[in-house]
mmCIF file of C-alpha atoms in Angstrom:
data_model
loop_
_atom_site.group_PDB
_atom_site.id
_atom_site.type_symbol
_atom_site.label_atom_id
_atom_site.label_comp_id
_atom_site.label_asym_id
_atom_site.label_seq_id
_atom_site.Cartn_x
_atom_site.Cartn_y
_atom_site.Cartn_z
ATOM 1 C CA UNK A 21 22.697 -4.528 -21.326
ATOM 2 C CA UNK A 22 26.135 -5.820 -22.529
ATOM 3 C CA UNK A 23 26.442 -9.053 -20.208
ATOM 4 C CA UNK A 24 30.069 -7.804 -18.840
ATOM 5 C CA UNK A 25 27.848 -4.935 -17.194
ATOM 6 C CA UNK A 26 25.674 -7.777 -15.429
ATOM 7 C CA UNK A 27 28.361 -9.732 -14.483
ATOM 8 C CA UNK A 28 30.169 -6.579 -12.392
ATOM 9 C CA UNK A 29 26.620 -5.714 -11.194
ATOM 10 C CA UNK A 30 26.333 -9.188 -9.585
ATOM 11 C CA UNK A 31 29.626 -9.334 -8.629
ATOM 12 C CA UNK A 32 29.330 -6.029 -6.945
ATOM 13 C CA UNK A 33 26.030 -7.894 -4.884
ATOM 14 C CA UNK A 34 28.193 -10.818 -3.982
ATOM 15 C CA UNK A 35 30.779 -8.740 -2.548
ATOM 16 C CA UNK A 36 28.515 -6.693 -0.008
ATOM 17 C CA UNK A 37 25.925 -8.864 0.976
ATOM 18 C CA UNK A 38 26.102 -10.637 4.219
ATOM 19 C CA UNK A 39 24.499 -13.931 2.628
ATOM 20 C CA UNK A 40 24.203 -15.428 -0.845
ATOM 21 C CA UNK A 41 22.205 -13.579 -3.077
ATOM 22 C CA UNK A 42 19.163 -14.896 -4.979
ATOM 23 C CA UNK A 43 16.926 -13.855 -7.592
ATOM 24 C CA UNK A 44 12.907 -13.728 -6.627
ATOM 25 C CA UNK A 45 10.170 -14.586 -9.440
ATOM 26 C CA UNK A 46 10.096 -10.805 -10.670
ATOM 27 C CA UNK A 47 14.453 -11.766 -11.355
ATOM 28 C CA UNK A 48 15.424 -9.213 -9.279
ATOM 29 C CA UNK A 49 18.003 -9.882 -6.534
ATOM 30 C CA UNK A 50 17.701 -10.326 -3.494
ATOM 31 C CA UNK A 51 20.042 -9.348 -0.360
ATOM 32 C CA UNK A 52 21.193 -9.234 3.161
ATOM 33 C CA UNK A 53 22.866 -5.842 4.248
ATOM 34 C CA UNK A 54 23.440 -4.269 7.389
ATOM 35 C CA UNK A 55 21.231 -6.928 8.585
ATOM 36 C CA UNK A 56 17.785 -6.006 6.620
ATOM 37 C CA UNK A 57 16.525 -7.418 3.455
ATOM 38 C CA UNK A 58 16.852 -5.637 0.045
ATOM 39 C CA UNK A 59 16.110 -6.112 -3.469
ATOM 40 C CA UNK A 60 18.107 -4.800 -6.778
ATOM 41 C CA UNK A 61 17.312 -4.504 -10.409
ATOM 42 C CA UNK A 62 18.620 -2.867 -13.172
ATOM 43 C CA UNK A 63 16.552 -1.222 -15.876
ATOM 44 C CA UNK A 64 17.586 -0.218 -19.507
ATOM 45 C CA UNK A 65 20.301 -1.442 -21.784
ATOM 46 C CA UNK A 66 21.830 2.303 -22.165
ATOM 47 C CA UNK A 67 22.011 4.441 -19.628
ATOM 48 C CA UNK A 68 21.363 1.532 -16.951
ATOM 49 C CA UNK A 69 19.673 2.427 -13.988
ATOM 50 C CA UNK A 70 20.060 0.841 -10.473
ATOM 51 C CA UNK A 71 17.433 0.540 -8.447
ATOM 52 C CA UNK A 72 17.579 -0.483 -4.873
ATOM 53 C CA UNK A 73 14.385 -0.948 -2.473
ATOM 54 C CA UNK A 74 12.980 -2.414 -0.185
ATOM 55 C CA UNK A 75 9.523 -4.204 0.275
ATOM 56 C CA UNK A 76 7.668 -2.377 3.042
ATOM 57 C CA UNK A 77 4.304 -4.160 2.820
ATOM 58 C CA UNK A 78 2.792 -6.461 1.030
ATOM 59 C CA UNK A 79 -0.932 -7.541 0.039
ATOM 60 C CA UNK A 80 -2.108 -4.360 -0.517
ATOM 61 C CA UNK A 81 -4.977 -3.628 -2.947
ATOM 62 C CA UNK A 82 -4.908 -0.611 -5.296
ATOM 63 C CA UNK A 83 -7.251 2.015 -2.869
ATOM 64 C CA UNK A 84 -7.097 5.756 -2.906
ATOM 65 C CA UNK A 85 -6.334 6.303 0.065
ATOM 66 C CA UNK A 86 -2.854 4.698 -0.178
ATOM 67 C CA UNK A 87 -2.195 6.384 -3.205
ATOM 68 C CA UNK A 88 -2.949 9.488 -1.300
ATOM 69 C CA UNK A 89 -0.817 8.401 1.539
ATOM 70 C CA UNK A 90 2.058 7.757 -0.492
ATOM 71 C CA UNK A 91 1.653 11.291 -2.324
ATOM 72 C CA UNK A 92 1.944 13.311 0.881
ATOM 73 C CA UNK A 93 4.699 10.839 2.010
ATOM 74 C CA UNK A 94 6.814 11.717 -0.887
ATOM 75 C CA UNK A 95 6.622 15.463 0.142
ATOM 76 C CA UNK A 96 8.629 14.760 3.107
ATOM 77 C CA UNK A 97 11.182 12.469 1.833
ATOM 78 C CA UNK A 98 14.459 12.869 0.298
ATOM 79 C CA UNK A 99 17.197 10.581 -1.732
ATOM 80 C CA UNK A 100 13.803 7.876 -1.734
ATOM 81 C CA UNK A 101 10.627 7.570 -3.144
ATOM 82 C CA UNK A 102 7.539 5.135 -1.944
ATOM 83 C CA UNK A 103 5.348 3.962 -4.210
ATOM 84 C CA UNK A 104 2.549 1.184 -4.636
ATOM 85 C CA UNK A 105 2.949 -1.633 -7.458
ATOM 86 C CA UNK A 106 1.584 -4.951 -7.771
ATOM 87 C CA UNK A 107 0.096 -5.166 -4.134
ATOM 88 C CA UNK A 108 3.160 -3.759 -2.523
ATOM 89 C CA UNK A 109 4.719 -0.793 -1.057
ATOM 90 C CA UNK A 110 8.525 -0.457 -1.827
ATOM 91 C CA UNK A 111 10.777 2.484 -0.719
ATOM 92 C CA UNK A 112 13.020 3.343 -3.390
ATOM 93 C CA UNK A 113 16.270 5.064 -4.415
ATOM 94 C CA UNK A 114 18.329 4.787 -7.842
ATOM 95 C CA UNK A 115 20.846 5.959 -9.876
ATOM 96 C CA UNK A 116 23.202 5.260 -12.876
ATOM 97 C CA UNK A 117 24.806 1.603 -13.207
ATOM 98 C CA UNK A 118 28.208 3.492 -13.851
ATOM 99 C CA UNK A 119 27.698 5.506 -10.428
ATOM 100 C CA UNK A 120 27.706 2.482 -8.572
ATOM 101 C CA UNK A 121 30.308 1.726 -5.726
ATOM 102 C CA UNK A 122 30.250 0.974 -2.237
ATOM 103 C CA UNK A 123 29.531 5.075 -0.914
ATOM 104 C CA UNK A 124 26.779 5.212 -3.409
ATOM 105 C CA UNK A 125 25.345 1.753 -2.473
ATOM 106 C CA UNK A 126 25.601 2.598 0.869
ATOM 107 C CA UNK A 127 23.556 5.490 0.997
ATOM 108 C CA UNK A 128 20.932 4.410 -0.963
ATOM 109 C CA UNK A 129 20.218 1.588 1.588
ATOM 110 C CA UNK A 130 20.747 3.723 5.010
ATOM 111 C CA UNK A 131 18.120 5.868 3.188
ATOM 112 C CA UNK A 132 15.743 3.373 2.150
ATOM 113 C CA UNK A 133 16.488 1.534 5.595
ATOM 114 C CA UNK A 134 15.261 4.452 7.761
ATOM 115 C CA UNK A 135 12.446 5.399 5.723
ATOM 116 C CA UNK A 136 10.900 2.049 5.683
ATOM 117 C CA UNK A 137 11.800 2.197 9.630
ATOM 118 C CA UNK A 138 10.152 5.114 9.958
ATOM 119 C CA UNK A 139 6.669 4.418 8.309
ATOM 120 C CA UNK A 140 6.416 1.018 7.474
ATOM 121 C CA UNK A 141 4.526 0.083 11.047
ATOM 122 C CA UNK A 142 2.377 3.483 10.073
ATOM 123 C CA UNK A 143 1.597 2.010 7.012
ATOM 124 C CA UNK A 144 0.709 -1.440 8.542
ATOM 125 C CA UNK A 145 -1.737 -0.347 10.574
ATOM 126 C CA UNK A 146 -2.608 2.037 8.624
ATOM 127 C CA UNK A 147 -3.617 -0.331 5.927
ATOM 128 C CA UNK A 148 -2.973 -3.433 6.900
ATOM 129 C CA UNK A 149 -0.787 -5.752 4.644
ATOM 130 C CA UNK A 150 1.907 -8.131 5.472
ATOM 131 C CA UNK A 151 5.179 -6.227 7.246
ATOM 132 C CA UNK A 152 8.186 -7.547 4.544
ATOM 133 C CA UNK A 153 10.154 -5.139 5.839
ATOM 134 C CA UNK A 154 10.008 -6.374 9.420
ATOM 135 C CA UNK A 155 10.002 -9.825 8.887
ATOM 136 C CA UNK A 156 13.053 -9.458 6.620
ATOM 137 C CA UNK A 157 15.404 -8.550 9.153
ATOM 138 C CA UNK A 158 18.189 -10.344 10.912
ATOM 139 C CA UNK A 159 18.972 -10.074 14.441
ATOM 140 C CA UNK A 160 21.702 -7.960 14.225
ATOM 141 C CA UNK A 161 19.782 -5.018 12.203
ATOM 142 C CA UNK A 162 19.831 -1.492 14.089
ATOM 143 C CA UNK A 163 17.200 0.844 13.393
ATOM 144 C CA UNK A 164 17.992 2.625 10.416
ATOM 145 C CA UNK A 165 21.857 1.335 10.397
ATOM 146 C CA UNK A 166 22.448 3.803 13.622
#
């Protein structure tokens, strides 16, 4: 990826986040919108995909039974996907870098917002884990950005 399309990515993240962004270990970026925590990468160096999520749980072993859990979960969503990777949940959504504004960034996140309201304390007691999700909002977060 040309490094003027990183820039405007990052610029973008400055622009709508309600506090600085960082990058974790992984280098993806982390950021405060609407009052919950998300993270942002971008994949590929043509066609560049964005790919928004959050971290539902964390500490989670590979087990069937979460990989089974996810499977039906994906039935019922839409616009997001939930998936297990490296001991974590993450609810998902993506789409081309050049497809990226403020309507498009939006959605993604009300999506992956009330998703991981809806069944990350399901999938905490379900399977334990540390809540991320949870713990990664501020106090001015409404459920699902209602």
């Amino acid at each position: 990826m040309t490094n003027s399309r990183h820039l405007q990515f990052t610029e973008f993240l400055h622009s709508i986040s309600d506090s600085p962004i960082s990058r974790d270990p992984d280098g993806d970026y982390v950021l405060v919108y609407s009052g919950a925590k998300f993270y942002a990468r971008l994949i590929g160096d043509v066609n560049t995909v964005v790919q928004f999520f959050s971290v539902v749980a964390a500490d989670l072993p590979s087990i069937p039974e979460i990989y089974k859990y996810l499977n039906e979960l994906n039935t019922k969503l839409n616009f997001v996907r939930a998936f297990h990777i490296e001991n974590q949940i993450l609810f998902e959504s993506e789409f081309h870098l050049d497809n990226l504004n403020h309507g498009t960034f939006d959605f993604a996140c009300r999506h992956i917002a009330r998703e991981s309201d809806n069944f990350g304390e399901e999938i905490i007691q379900t399977f334990g884990g540390a809540p991320r999700w949870q713990i990664g909002k501020t106090s001015n977060y409404k459920f699902g950005f209602i």
